[in-house]
Amino acid sequence: MVYHNKRRKIRTLSICFAAIALTGSLLAGCSGTASPSQGIKPTAAPETKHPEPKTPATMETTEVDEQPSDVYYEIFVRSFYDSDGDGIGDLQGVIEKLDYLNDGDPNTTDDLGVTGIWLMPINPSPSYHGYDVTDYRSIHPDYGTLDDFKRLLAEADKRGIKIIMDLVVNHTSTEHDWFKQAASDKASATRDWYIWAEDQGKTPSGVSAAGSGSPWHELNGAHYMGTFWGGMPDLNFDNPKVREEMKDIGKFWLELGVDGFRIDAAKHIYEDLMSDKGEETTAKNTAWWQEFRASMNEVNPDAYIVGEIWDNSAAVIAPYLNNAFDSGFNFSLGESIIGAAMNEKDNNLAFTLERTYGLYSQVSGGKFTDAAFLTNHDMNRVMSQLKDDGNHAKMAAGILLTMPGNPFIYYGEEIGMKGAKPDEQIREPMIWSNTGNEKGQTTWEPLKHNRGDQVLGVEQQTDDEDSLLSRYRTLIRWRNEMPALNRGTIKSYSSGNQQVMAYIRHTNDSSTLVVHNLSGTEQTVDLAAKNGSAEFHTLSKTTDNHAALNGSSLKLPPYTTVILE
């Protein structure tokens, strides 16, 4: 088998200077959490005074902890593209739209240019969302067959697109044969695969760690644990047979050719109750994921594994990066990006990232990769959070796609799709055209937020140079072309202007300055005033040709992103 998820990582030598400080004062200020049922809404970032960052001229010469990058596109197959006319998206539909995502030709500009796909659950399930699995080694019949999936993997590989899939191991469906046997017969071989209060001498009380009320659900005179919902009974990972089965399932998909996994509910394997939160529970969780990672390495040591660790504290996420996950989704960064775009103010997110990465590098031995995103399938869509402001959406995209690591785009985000809770309405059908009769348009869910008078489809935006879709294509193309944007780390940089965000992206061999005018008015930045000298002399990329660099004076039109070298 050929593995195309090759990791090029240079081990950190001195980037870890802030790790100890992070676990203390800095991280104490970002310990808020949220459950998948709550969603996260951005708040205005407080004005914070930070020490002046080092300038390029005074930075210490160190080896850079580079983060190899792919741009991932999150697909809910049911909503994406319908190949057979039944109103439900399917794997063949994803195949037919691969050229929209990346046609494999770097010289074309009418594809999005992503190099990775994250497929939300594709296993059989009684629910529309698929997070309650009934068969871990099959494909949902609405989506196709294993042969369809193999064709998708092959076609994606031709275009240089990696595919990772949702792996939901925290719980199964109540309709899984394992649970049916366990519930009907206390002597069943799978009874201990689940957590039964009466069997384990536990009191069926307490509050779910996921914030969904009581985690206990009664059935046949007994109570089983279901942290998220009664239809999703938690598996008992204290049972070694459960752990072995889940490792075998992971190997099955890697051997089929999958490039890795997005791990659902990663911190809830043992964290069942609000009272479970703590170092001991985290240690049990990370020990399991280290066991899982070691097992996956036997098949593909380059498999990319990103965990859903829904927490804003870097100190909580860090342990999972120690020989377990390559990445943990950066929920805090998503909030910061949306907050900066919404408020049109620099919140110095690079300052925090620079120090957070020091901690992550230390814990992972220089092997971690960040996973940046704006929103996902559990959160109100970014365009709705930004109150349908297209300029703010462009700036959020500009920041996201100039961040280190692997940025993730939620399907439809690139055309400004909207959506707010309940979950079905943030997973509405992808809008391919406003004509209403576009071939492949899915219809499983009625449109509430994305009717033709509310959002422009792909067809309407594709030839419009000023569209949000065109902005996404441009930014991803920049990222694919420029090594510093693609795999560089980040350094804070003072613009001296609250409405202008700036930071340096650099590798061992190249360096760029990213500058965003977050505001609706023209801004001028003196690159030498706050940083000692103007180290960047060439205006290399711009989203507006009216941007200009004269000496150290940089003129930025409204809502513009530029790259200087």
PDB file of N, CA and C in Angstrom, residues 67-162:
ATOM      1  N   GLN A  67       5.051  22.528  10.657  1.00  0.00           N
ATOM      2  CA  GLN A  67       3.824  21.736  10.714  1.00  0.00           C
ATOM      3  C   GLN A  67       3.340  21.461   9.290  1.00  0.00           C
ATOM      4  N   PRO A  68       3.628  20.294   8.743  1.00  0.00           N
ATOM      5  CA  PRO A  68       3.154  19.975   7.391  1.00  0.00           C
ATOM      6  C   PRO A  68       1.649  20.178   7.295  1.00  0.00           C
ATOM      7  N   SER A  69       1.214  20.720   6.176  1.00  0.00           N
ATOM      8  CA  SER A  69      -0.169  21.181   6.108  1.00  0.00           C
ATOM      9  C   SER A  69      -0.961  20.575   4.956  1.00  0.00           C
ATOM     10  N   ASP A  70      -2.217  20.252   5.249  1.00  0.00           N
ATOM     11  CA  ASP A  70      -3.234  19.980   4.243  1.00  0.00           C
ATOM     12  C   ASP A  70      -4.451  20.822   4.589  1.00  0.00           C
ATOM     13  N   VAL A  71      -5.184  21.258   3.584  1.00  0.00           N
ATOM     14  CA  VAL A  71      -6.458  21.926   3.822  1.00  0.00           C
ATOM     15  C   VAL A  71      -7.546  20.871   3.699  1.00  0.00           C
ATOM     16  N   TYR A  72      -8.257  20.621   4.806  1.00  0.00           N
ATOM     17  CA  TYR A  72      -9.297  19.587   4.834  1.00  0.00           C
ATOM     18  C   TYR A  72     -10.679  20.203   4.650  1.00  0.00           C
ATOM     19  N   TYR A  73     -11.549  19.432   4.008  1.00  0.00           N
ATOM     20  CA  TYR A  73     -12.914  19.852   3.733  1.00  0.00           C
ATOM     21  C   TYR A  73     -13.846  18.837   4.386  1.00  0.00           C
ATOM     22  N   GLU A  74     -14.637  19.303   5.345  1.00  0.00           N
ATOM     23  CA  GLU A  74     -15.546  18.409   6.081  1.00  0.00           C
ATOM     24  C   GLU A  74     -16.835  18.204   5.291  1.00  0.00           C
ATOM     25  N   ILE A  75     -17.150  16.945   4.997  1.00  0.00           N
ATOM     26  CA  ILE A  75     -18.337  16.623   4.191  1.00  0.00           C
ATOM     27  C   ILE A  75     -19.334  15.794   4.994  1.00  0.00           C
ATOM     28  N   PHE A  76     -20.574  16.262   5.026  1.00  0.00           N
ATOM     29  CA  PHE A  76     -21.703  15.461   5.486  1.00  0.00           C
ATOM     30  C   PHE A  76     -22.304  14.852   4.226  1.00  0.00           C
ATOM     31  N   VAL A  77     -22.032  13.580   3.974  1.00  0.00           N
ATOM     32  CA  VAL A  77     -22.364  12.946   2.704  1.00  0.00           C
ATOM     33  C   VAL A  77     -23.850  13.094   2.377  1.00  0.00           C
ATOM     34  N   ARG A  78     -24.708  12.962   3.364  1.00  0.00           N
ATOM     35  CA  ARG A  78     -26.157  13.041   3.142  1.00  0.00           C
ATOM     36  C   ARG A  78     -26.558  14.362   2.482  1.00  0.00           C
ATOM     37  N   SER A  79     -25.825  15.421   2.783  1.00  0.00           N
ATOM     38  CA  SER A  79     -26.184  16.750   2.281  1.00  0.00           C
ATOM     39  C   SER A  79     -25.397  17.181   1.057  1.00  0.00           C
ATOM     40  N   PHE A  80     -24.380  16.421   0.647  1.00  0.00           N
ATOM     41  CA  PHE A  80     -23.416  16.967  -0.301  1.00  0.00           C
ATOM     42  C   PHE A  80     -23.879  16.885  -1.758  1.00  0.00           C
ATOM     43  N   TYR A  81     -23.965  15.704  -2.341  1.00  0.00           N
ATOM     44  CA  TYR A  81     -24.334  15.586  -3.754  1.00  0.00           C
ATOM     45  C   TYR A  81     -24.996  14.240  -3.990  1.00  0.00           C
ATOM     46  N   ASP A  82     -26.153  14.287  -4.644  1.00  0.00           N
ATOM     47  CA  ASP A  82     -26.996  13.114  -4.866  1.00  0.00           C
ATOM     48  C   ASP A  82     -26.793  12.607  -6.296  1.00  0.00           C
ATOM     49  N   SER A  83     -26.213  11.423  -6.437  1.00  0.00           N
ATOM     50  CA  SER A  83     -25.906  10.900  -7.770  1.00  0.00           C
ATOM     51  C   SER A  83     -27.042  10.084  -8.386  1.00  0.00           C
ATOM     52  N   ASP A  84     -28.009   9.646  -7.562  1.00  0.00           N
ATOM     53  CA  ASP A  84     -29.023   8.726  -8.087  1.00  0.00           C
ATOM     54  C   ASP A  84     -30.451   9.248  -7.991  1.00  0.00           C
ATOM     55  N   GLY A  85     -30.616  10.504  -7.595  1.00  0.00           N
ATOM     56  CA  GLY A  85     -31.937  11.119  -7.639  1.00  0.00           C
ATOM     57  C   GLY A  85     -32.873  10.796  -6.509  1.00  0.00           C
ATOM     58  N   ASP A  86     -32.368  10.199  -5.412  1.00  0.00           N
ATOM     59  CA  ASP A  86     -33.262   9.885  -4.297  1.00  0.00           C
ATOM     60  C   ASP A  86     -33.313  10.995  -3.245  1.00  0.00           C
ATOM     61  N   GLY A  87     -32.627  12.092  -3.501  1.00  0.00           N
ATOM     62  CA  GLY A  87     -32.646  13.224  -2.573  1.00  0.00           C
ATOM     63  C   GLY A  87     -31.602  13.153  -1.489  1.00  0.00           C
ATOM     64  N   ILE A  88     -30.869  12.040  -1.417  1.00  0.00           N
ATOM     65  CA  ILE A  88     -29.868  11.832  -0.375  1.00  0.00           C
ATOM     66  C   ILE A  88     -28.481  11.776  -1.002  1.00  0.00           C
ATOM     67  N   GLY A  89     -27.548  12.533  -0.450  1.00  0.00           N
ATOM     68  CA  GLY A  89     -26.178  12.496  -0.941  1.00  0.00           C
ATOM     69  C   GLY A  89     -25.571  11.117  -0.761  1.00  0.00           C
ATOM     70  N   ASP A  90     -24.568  10.806  -1.579  1.00  0.00           N
ATOM     71  CA  ASP A  90     -23.978   9.475  -1.544  1.00  0.00           C
ATOM     72  C   ASP A  90     -22.508   9.546  -1.941  1.00  0.00           C
ATOM     73  N   LEU A  91     -21.811   8.420  -1.792  1.00  0.00           N
ATOM     74  CA  LEU A  91     -20.376   8.382  -2.067  1.00  0.00           C
ATOM     75  C   LEU A  91     -20.087   8.625  -3.545  1.00  0.00           C
ATOM     76  N   GLN A  92     -20.922   8.108  -4.432  1.00  0.00           N
ATOM     77  CA  GLN A  92     -20.738   8.382  -5.855  1.00  0.00           C
ATOM     78  C   GLN A  92     -20.867   9.879  -6.123  1.00  0.00           C
ATOM     79  N   GLY A  93     -21.747  10.533  -5.376  1.00  0.00           N
ATOM     80  CA  GLY A  93     -21.882  11.983  -5.499  1.00  0.00           C
ATOM     81  C   GLY A  93     -20.616  12.708  -5.093  1.00  0.00           C
ATOM     82  N   VAL A  94     -19.970  12.237  -4.034  1.00  0.00           N
ATOM     83  CA  VAL A  94     -18.694  12.837  -3.628  1.00  0.00           C
ATOM     84  C   VAL A  94     -17.659  12.649  -4.738  1.00  0.00           C
ATOM     85  N   ILE A  95     -17.639  11.442  -5.336  1.00  0.00           N
ATOM     86  CA  ILE A  95     -16.709  11.180  -6.441  1.00  0.00           C
ATOM     87  C   ILE A  95     -16.940  12.174  -7.573  1.00  0.00           C
ATOM     88  N   GLU A  96     -18.223  12.397  -7.923  1.00  0.00           N
ATOM     89  CA  GLU A  96     -18.544  13.279  -9.038  1.00  0.00           C
ATOM     90  C   GLU A  96     -18.159  14.729  -8.763  1.00  0.00           C
ATOM     91  N   LYS A  97     -18.021  15.091  -7.490  1.00  0.00           N
ATOM     92  CA  LYS A  97     -17.677  16.476  -7.151  1.00  0.00           C
ATOM     93  C   LYS A  97     -16.224  16.624  -6.675  1.00  0.00           C
ATOM     94  N   LEU A  98     -15.408  15.597  -6.857  1.00  0.00           N
ATOM     95  CA  LEU A  98     -14.008  15.719  -6.447  1.00  0.00           C
ATOM     96  C   LEU A  98     -13.292  16.825  -7.210  1.00  0.00           C
ATOM     97  N   ASP A  99     -13.614  17.001  -8.492  1.00  0.00           N
ATOM     98  CA  ASP A  99     -12.943  18.042  -9.262  1.00  0.00           C
ATOM     99  C   ASP A  99     -13.295  19.442  -8.777  1.00  0.00           C
ATOM    100  N   TYR A 100     -14.451  19.597  -8.144  1.00  0.00           N
ATOM    101  CA  TYR A 100     -14.780  20.870  -7.497  1.00  0.00           C
ATOM    102  C   TYR A 100     -13.822  21.134  -6.339  1.00  0.00           C
ATOM    103  N   LEU A 101     -13.488  20.068  -5.624  1.00  0.00           N
ATOM    104  CA  LEU A 101     -12.606  20.206  -4.462  1.00  0.00           C
ATOM    105  C   LEU A 101     -11.146  20.331  -4.874  1.00  0.00           C
ATOM    106  N   ASN A 102     -10.709  19.479  -5.800  1.00  0.00           N
ATOM    107  CA  ASN A 102      -9.345  19.528  -6.317  1.00  0.00           C
ATOM    108  C   ASN A 102      -9.295  18.653  -7.565  1.00  0.00           C
ATOM    109  N   ASP A 103      -9.008  19.266  -8.710  1.00  0.00           N
ATOM    110  CA  ASP A 103      -8.996  18.494  -9.955  1.00  0.00           C
ATOM    111  C   ASP A 103      -7.652  17.831 -10.220  1.00  0.00           C
ATOM    112  N   GLY A 104      -6.710  18.003  -9.300  1.00  0.00           N
ATOM    113  CA  GLY A 104      -5.409  17.368  -9.448  1.00  0.00           C
ATOM    114  C   GLY A 104      -4.417  18.142 -10.287  1.00  0.00           C
ATOM    115  N   ASP A 105      -4.847  19.270 -10.878  1.00  0.00           N
ATOM    116  CA  ASP A 105      -3.976  20.089 -11.717  1.00  0.00           C
ATOM    117  C   ASP A 105      -3.698  21.405 -11.003  1.00  0.00           C
ATOM    118  N   PRO A 106      -2.480  21.631 -10.510  1.00  0.00           N
ATOM    119  CA  PRO A 106      -2.179  22.861  -9.772  1.00  0.00           C
ATOM    120  C   PRO A 106      -2.247  24.115 -10.632  1.00  0.00           C
ATOM    121  N   ASN A 107      -2.328  23.970 -11.947  1.00  0.00           N
ATOM    122  CA  ASN A 107      -2.364  25.132 -12.836  1.00  0.00           C
ATOM    123  C   ASN A 107      -3.766  25.683 -13.041  1.00  0.00           C
ATOM    124  N   THR A 108      -4.787  24.930 -12.649  1.00  0.00           N
ATOM    125  CA  THR A 108      -6.157  25.415 -12.790  1.00  0.00           C
ATOM    126  C   THR A 108      -6.551  26.221 -11.561  1.00  0.00           C
ATOM    127  N   THR A 109      -7.526  27.112 -11.741  1.00  0.00           N
ATOM    128  CA  THR A 109      -7.942  27.980 -10.630  1.00  0.00           C
ATOM    129  C   THR A 109      -9.428  27.874 -10.324  1.00  0.00           C
ATOM    130  N   ASP A 110     -10.145  26.959 -10.998  1.00  0.00           N
ATOM    131  CA  ASP A 110     -11.581  26.866 -10.779  1.00  0.00           C
ATOM    132  C   ASP A 110     -11.971  25.743  -9.824  1.00  0.00           C
ATOM    133  N   ASP A 111     -10.958  25.119  -9.182  1.00  0.00           N
ATOM    134  CA  ASP A 111     -11.250  24.168  -8.100  1.00  0.00           C
ATOM    135  C   ASP A 111     -10.867  24.812  -6.778  1.00  0.00           C
ATOM    136  N   LEU A 112     -11.344  24.223  -5.694  1.00  0.00           N
ATOM    137  CA  LEU A 112     -11.087  24.818  -4.380  1.00  0.00           C
ATOM    138  C   LEU A 112      -9.630  24.641  -3.968  1.00  0.00           C
ATOM    139  N   GLY A 113      -9.039  23.503  -4.324  1.00  0.00           N
ATOM    140  CA  GLY A 113      -7.628  23.276  -4.027  1.00  0.00           C
ATOM    141  C   GLY A 113      -7.343  22.561  -2.727  1.00  0.00           C
ATOM    142  N   VAL A 114      -8.381  21.995  -2.084  1.00  0.00           N
ATOM    143  CA  VAL A 114      -8.150  21.290  -0.827  1.00  0.00           C
ATOM    144  C   VAL A 114      -7.369  20.013  -1.092  1.00  0.00           C
ATOM    145  N   THR A 115      -6.633  19.559  -0.091  1.00  0.00           N
ATOM    146  CA  THR A 115      -5.833  18.334  -0.234  1.00  0.00           C
ATOM    147  C   THR A 115      -6.247  17.256   0.761  1.00  0.00           C
ATOM    148  N   GLY A 116      -7.366  17.478   1.443  1.00  0.00           N
ATOM    149  CA  GLY A 116      -7.875  16.475   2.372  1.00  0.00           C
ATOM    150  C   GLY A 116      -9.380  16.575   2.506  1.00  0.00           C
ATOM    151  N   ILE A 117     -10.021  15.447   2.796  1.00  0.00           N
ATOM    152  CA  ILE A 117     -11.458  15.393   3.066  1.00  0.00           C
ATOM    153  C   ILE A 117     -11.673  14.676   4.389  1.00  0.00           C
ATOM    154  N   TRP A 118     -12.525  15.257   5.228  1.00  0.00           N
ATOM    155  CA  TRP A 118     -13.010  14.560   6.422  1.00  0.00           C
ATOM    156  C   TRP A 118     -14.468  14.186   6.145  1.00  0.00           C
ATOM    157  N   LEU A 119     -14.732  12.883   6.135  1.00  0.00           N
ATOM    158  CA  LEU A 119     -16.089  12.389   5.958  1.00  0.00           C
ATOM    159  C   LEU A 119     -16.743  12.195   7.314  1.00  0.00           C
ATOM    160  N   MET A 120     -17.838  12.883   7.561  1.00  0.00           N
ATOM    161  CA  MET A 120     -18.646  12.603   8.740  1.00  0.00           C
ATOM    162  C   MET A 120     -19.133  11.151   8.636  1.00  0.00           C
ATOM    163  N   PRO A 121     -19.729  10.579   9.702  1.00  0.00           N
ATOM    164  CA  PRO A 121     -19.974   9.131   9.744  1.00  0.00           C
ATOM    165  C   PRO A 121     -20.622   8.569   8.485  1.00  0.00           C
ATOM    166  N   ILE A 122     -20.042   7.483   7.981  1.00  0.00           N
ATOM    167  CA  ILE A 122     -20.568   6.811   6.780  1.00  0.00           C
ATOM    168  C   ILE A 122     -20.975   5.374   7.076  1.00  0.00           C
ATOM    169  N   ASN A 123     -20.914   4.955   8.348  1.00  0.00           N
ATOM    170  CA  ASN A 123     -21.319   3.604   8.726  1.00  0.00           C
ATOM    171  C   ASN A 123     -22.845   3.517   8.833  1.00  0.00           C
ATOM    172  N   PRO A 124     -23.404   2.304   8.753  1.00  0.00           N
ATOM    173  CA  PRO A 124     -24.851   2.137   8.948  1.00  0.00           C
ATOM    174  C   PRO A 124     -25.290   2.682  10.305  1.00  0.00           C
ATOM    175  N   SER A 125     -26.456   3.322  10.315  1.00  0.00           N
ATOM    176  CA  SER A 125     -26.970   3.959  11.524  1.00  0.00           C
ATOM    177  C   SER A 125     -28.461   4.215  11.348  1.00  0.00           C
ATOM    178  N   PRO A 126     -29.244   4.164  12.432  1.00  0.00           N
ATOM    179  CA  PRO A 126     -30.670   4.475  12.318  1.00  0.00           C
ATOM    180  C   PRO A 126     -30.959   5.973  12.283  1.00  0.00           C
ATOM    181  N   SER A 127     -29.953   6.805  12.560  1.00  0.00           N
ATOM    182  CA  SER A 127     -30.159   8.253  12.619  1.00  0.00           C
ATOM    183  C   SER A 127     -29.625   8.940  11.372  1.00  0.00           C
ATOM    184  N   TYR A 128     -30.169  10.103  11.066  1.00  0.00           N
ATOM    185  CA  TYR A 128     -29.719  10.832   9.874  1.00  0.00           C
ATOM    186  C   TYR A 128     -28.252  11.221   9.984  1.00  0.00           C
ATOM    187  N   HIS A 129     -27.764  11.478  11.225  1.00  0.00           N
ATOM    188  CA  HIS A 129     -26.408  11.997  11.405  1.00  0.00           C
ATOM    189  C   HIS A 129     -25.344  10.908  11.413  1.00  0.00           C
ATOM    190  N   GLY A 130     -25.714   9.697  11.820  1.00  0.00           N
ATOM    191  CA  GLY A 130     -24.783   8.582  11.760  1.00  0.00           C
ATOM    192  C   GLY A 130     -23.883   8.391  12.952  1.00  0.00           C
ATOM    193  N   TYR A 131     -24.050   9.178  14.004  1.00  0.00           N
ATOM    194  CA  TYR A 131     -23.152   9.051  15.150  1.00  0.00           C
ATOM    195  C   TYR A 131     -23.553   7.939  16.118  1.00  0.00           C
ATOM    196  N   ASP A 132     -24.588   7.184  15.777  1.00  0.00           N
ATOM    197  CA  ASP A 132     -24.934   5.969  16.521  1.00  0.00           C
ATOM    198  C   ASP A 132     -24.824   4.799  15.544  1.00  0.00           C
ATOM    199  N   VAL A 133     -23.696   4.143  15.591  1.00  0.00           N
ATOM    200  CA  VAL A 133     -23.316   3.158  14.582  1.00  0.00           C
ATOM    201  C   VAL A 133     -23.897   1.787  14.905  1.00  0.00           C
ATOM    202  N   THR A 134     -24.332   1.076  13.852  1.00  0.00           N
ATOM    203  CA  THR A 134     -24.816  -0.298  14.027  1.00  0.00           C
ATOM    204  C   THR A 134     -23.870  -1.338  13.423  1.00  0.00           C
ATOM    205  N   ASP A 135     -22.950  -0.902  12.575  1.00  0.00           N
ATOM    206  CA  ASP A 135     -21.989  -1.823  11.963  1.00  0.00           C
ATOM    207  C   ASP A 135     -20.744  -1.030  11.587  1.00  0.00           C
ATOM    208  N   TYR A 136     -19.640  -1.316  12.274  1.00  0.00           N
ATOM    209  CA  TYR A 136     -18.428  -0.517  12.099  1.00  0.00           C
ATOM    210  C   TYR A 136     -17.617  -0.873  10.854  1.00  0.00           C
ATOM    211  N   ARG A 137     -17.959  -1.945  10.184  1.00  0.00           N
ATOM    212  CA  ARG A 137     -17.175  -2.372   9.024  1.00  0.00           C
ATOM    213  C   ARG A 137     -17.965  -2.304   7.713  1.00  0.00           C
ATOM    214  N   SER A 138     -19.026  -1.544   7.715  1.00  0.00           N
ATOM    215  CA  SER A 138     -19.859  -1.420   6.513  1.00  0.00           C
ATOM    216  C   SER A 138     -20.151   0.044   6.212  1.00  0.00           C
ATOM    217  N   ILE A 139     -20.753   0.267   5.045  1.00  0.00           N
ATOM    218  CA  ILE A 139     -21.161   1.596   4.594  1.00  0.00           C
ATOM    219  C   ILE A 139     -22.673   1.727   4.714  1.00  0.00           C
ATOM    220  N   HIS A 140     -23.139   2.881   5.132  1.00  0.00           N
ATOM    221  CA  HIS A 140     -24.577   3.142   5.223  1.00  0.00           C
ATOM    222  C   HIS A 140     -25.211   2.895   3.847  1.00  0.00           C
ATOM    223  N   PRO A 141     -26.265   2.089   3.770  1.00  0.00           N
ATOM    224  CA  PRO A 141     -26.862   1.775   2.463  1.00  0.00           C
ATOM    225  C   PRO A 141     -27.361   3.001   1.705  1.00  0.00           C
ATOM    226  N   ASP A 142     -27.717   4.080   2.403  1.00  0.00           N
ATOM    227  CA  ASP A 142     -28.110   5.319   1.720  1.00  0.00           C
ATOM    228  C   ASP A 142     -26.938   5.909   0.932  1.00  0.00           C
ATOM    229  N   TYR A 143     -25.709   5.589   1.378  1.00  0.00           N
ATOM    230  CA  TYR A 143     -24.522   6.214   0.790  1.00  0.00           C
ATOM    231  C   TYR A 143     -23.849   5.346  -0.264  1.00  0.00           C
ATOM    232  N   GLY A 144     -24.118   4.034  -0.248  1.00  0.00           N
ATOM    233  CA  GLY A 144     -23.497   3.162  -1.228  1.00  0.00           C
ATOM    234  C   GLY A 144     -22.943   1.899  -0.601  1.00  0.00           C
ATOM    235  N   THR A 145     -21.830   1.424  -1.146  1.00  0.00           N
ATOM    236  CA  THR A 145     -21.241   0.156  -0.725  1.00  0.00           C
ATOM    237  C   THR A 145     -19.755   0.339  -0.436  1.00  0.00           C
ATOM    238  N   LEU A 146     -19.149  -0.718   0.087  1.00  0.00           N
ATOM    239  CA  LEU A 146     -17.702  -0.685   0.295  1.00  0.00           C
ATOM    240  C   LEU A 146     -16.957  -0.502  -1.019  1.00  0.00           C
ATOM    241  N   ASP A 147     -17.471  -1.083  -2.094  1.00  0.00           N
ATOM    242  CA  ASP A 147     -16.847  -0.895  -3.407  1.00  0.00           C
ATOM    243  C   ASP A 147     -16.908   0.571  -3.838  1.00  0.00           C
ATOM    244  N   ASP A 148     -18.032   1.238  -3.557  1.00  0.00           N
ATOM    245  CA  ASP A 148     -18.131   2.677  -3.845  1.00  0.00           C
ATOM    246  C   ASP A 148     -17.067   3.444  -3.056  1.00  0.00           C
ATOM    247  N   PHE A 149     -16.891   3.054  -1.815  1.00  0.00           N
ATOM    248  CA  PHE A 149     -15.925   3.739  -0.970  1.00  0.00           C
ATOM    249  C   PHE A 149     -14.496   3.523  -1.481  1.00  0.00           C
ATOM    250  N   LYS A 150     -14.217   2.308  -1.920  1.00  0.00           N
ATOM    251  CA  LYS A 150     -12.888   2.030  -2.485  1.00  0.00           C
ATOM    252  C   LYS A 150     -12.643   2.874  -3.734  1.00  0.00           C
ATOM    253  N   ARG A 151     -13.681   3.051  -4.557  1.00  0.00           N
ATOM    254  CA  ARG A 151     -13.538   3.899  -5.745  1.00  0.00           C
ATOM    255  C   ARG A 151     -13.277   5.345  -5.350  1.00  0.00           C
ATOM    256  N   LEU A 152     -13.965   5.792  -4.303  1.00  0.00           N
ATOM    257  CA  LEU A 152     -13.736   7.155  -3.812  1.00  0.00           C
ATOM    258  C   LEU A 152     -12.286   7.331  -3.367  1.00  0.00           C
ATOM    259  N   LEU A 153     -11.768   6.375  -2.619  1.00  0.00           N
ATOM    260  CA  LEU A 153     -10.379   6.457  -2.169  1.00  0.00           C
ATOM    261  C   LEU A 153      -9.424   6.523  -3.357  1.00  0.00           C
ATOM    262  N   ALA A 154      -9.682   5.706  -4.369  1.00  0.00           N
ATOM    263  CA  ALA A 154      -8.803   5.658  -5.541  1.00  0.00           C
ATOM    264  C   ALA A 154      -8.874   6.971  -6.320  1.00  0.00           C
ATOM    265  N   GLU A 155     -10.080   7.501  -6.526  1.00  0.00           N
ATOM    266  CA  GLU A 155     -10.229   8.741  -7.276  1.00  0.00           C
ATOM    267  C   GLU A 155      -9.641   9.929  -6.519  1.00  0.00           C
ATOM    268  N   ALA A 156      -9.806   9.936  -5.210  1.00  0.00           N
ATOM    269  CA  ALA A 156      -9.212  11.008  -4.407  1.00  0.00           C
ATOM    270  C   ALA A 156      -7.691  10.953  -4.481  1.00  0.00           C
ATOM    271  N   ASP A 157      -7.144   9.750  -4.435  1.00  0.00           N
ATOM    272  CA  ASP A 157      -5.695   9.578  -4.495  1.00  0.00           C
ATOM    273  C   ASP A 157      -5.133  10.114  -5.811  1.00  0.00           C
ATOM    274  N   LYS A 158      -5.849   9.921  -6.910  1.00  0.00           N
ATOM    275  CA  LYS A 158      -5.404  10.433  -8.207  1.00  0.00           C
ATOM    276  C   LYS A 158      -5.248  11.948  -8.179  1.00  0.00           C
ATOM    277  N   ARG A 159      -6.034  12.618  -7.349  1.00  0.00           N
ATOM    278  CA  ARG A 159      -6.037  14.070  -7.289  1.00  0.00           C
ATOM    279  C   ARG A 159      -5.192  14.608  -6.132  1.00  0.00           C
ATOM    280  N   GLY A 160      -4.515  13.712  -5.430  1.00  0.00           N
ATOM    281  CA  GLY A 160      -3.700  14.148  -4.300  1.00  0.00           C
ATOM    282  C   GLY A 160      -4.500  14.539  -3.079  1.00  0.00           C
ATOM    283  N   ILE A 161      -5.700  13.945  -2.933  1.00  0.00           N
ATOM    284  CA  ILE A 161      -6.580  14.249  -1.802  1.00  0.00           C
ATOM    285  C   ILE A 161      -6.543  13.099  -0.814  1.00  0.00           C
ATOM    286  N   LYS A 162      -6.219  13.384   0.425  1.00  0.00           N
ATOM    287  CA  LYS A 162      -6.286  12.390   1.493  1.00  0.00           C
ATOM    288  C   LYS A 162      -7.715  12.310   2.010  1.00  0.00           C
TER     289      LYS A 162
END
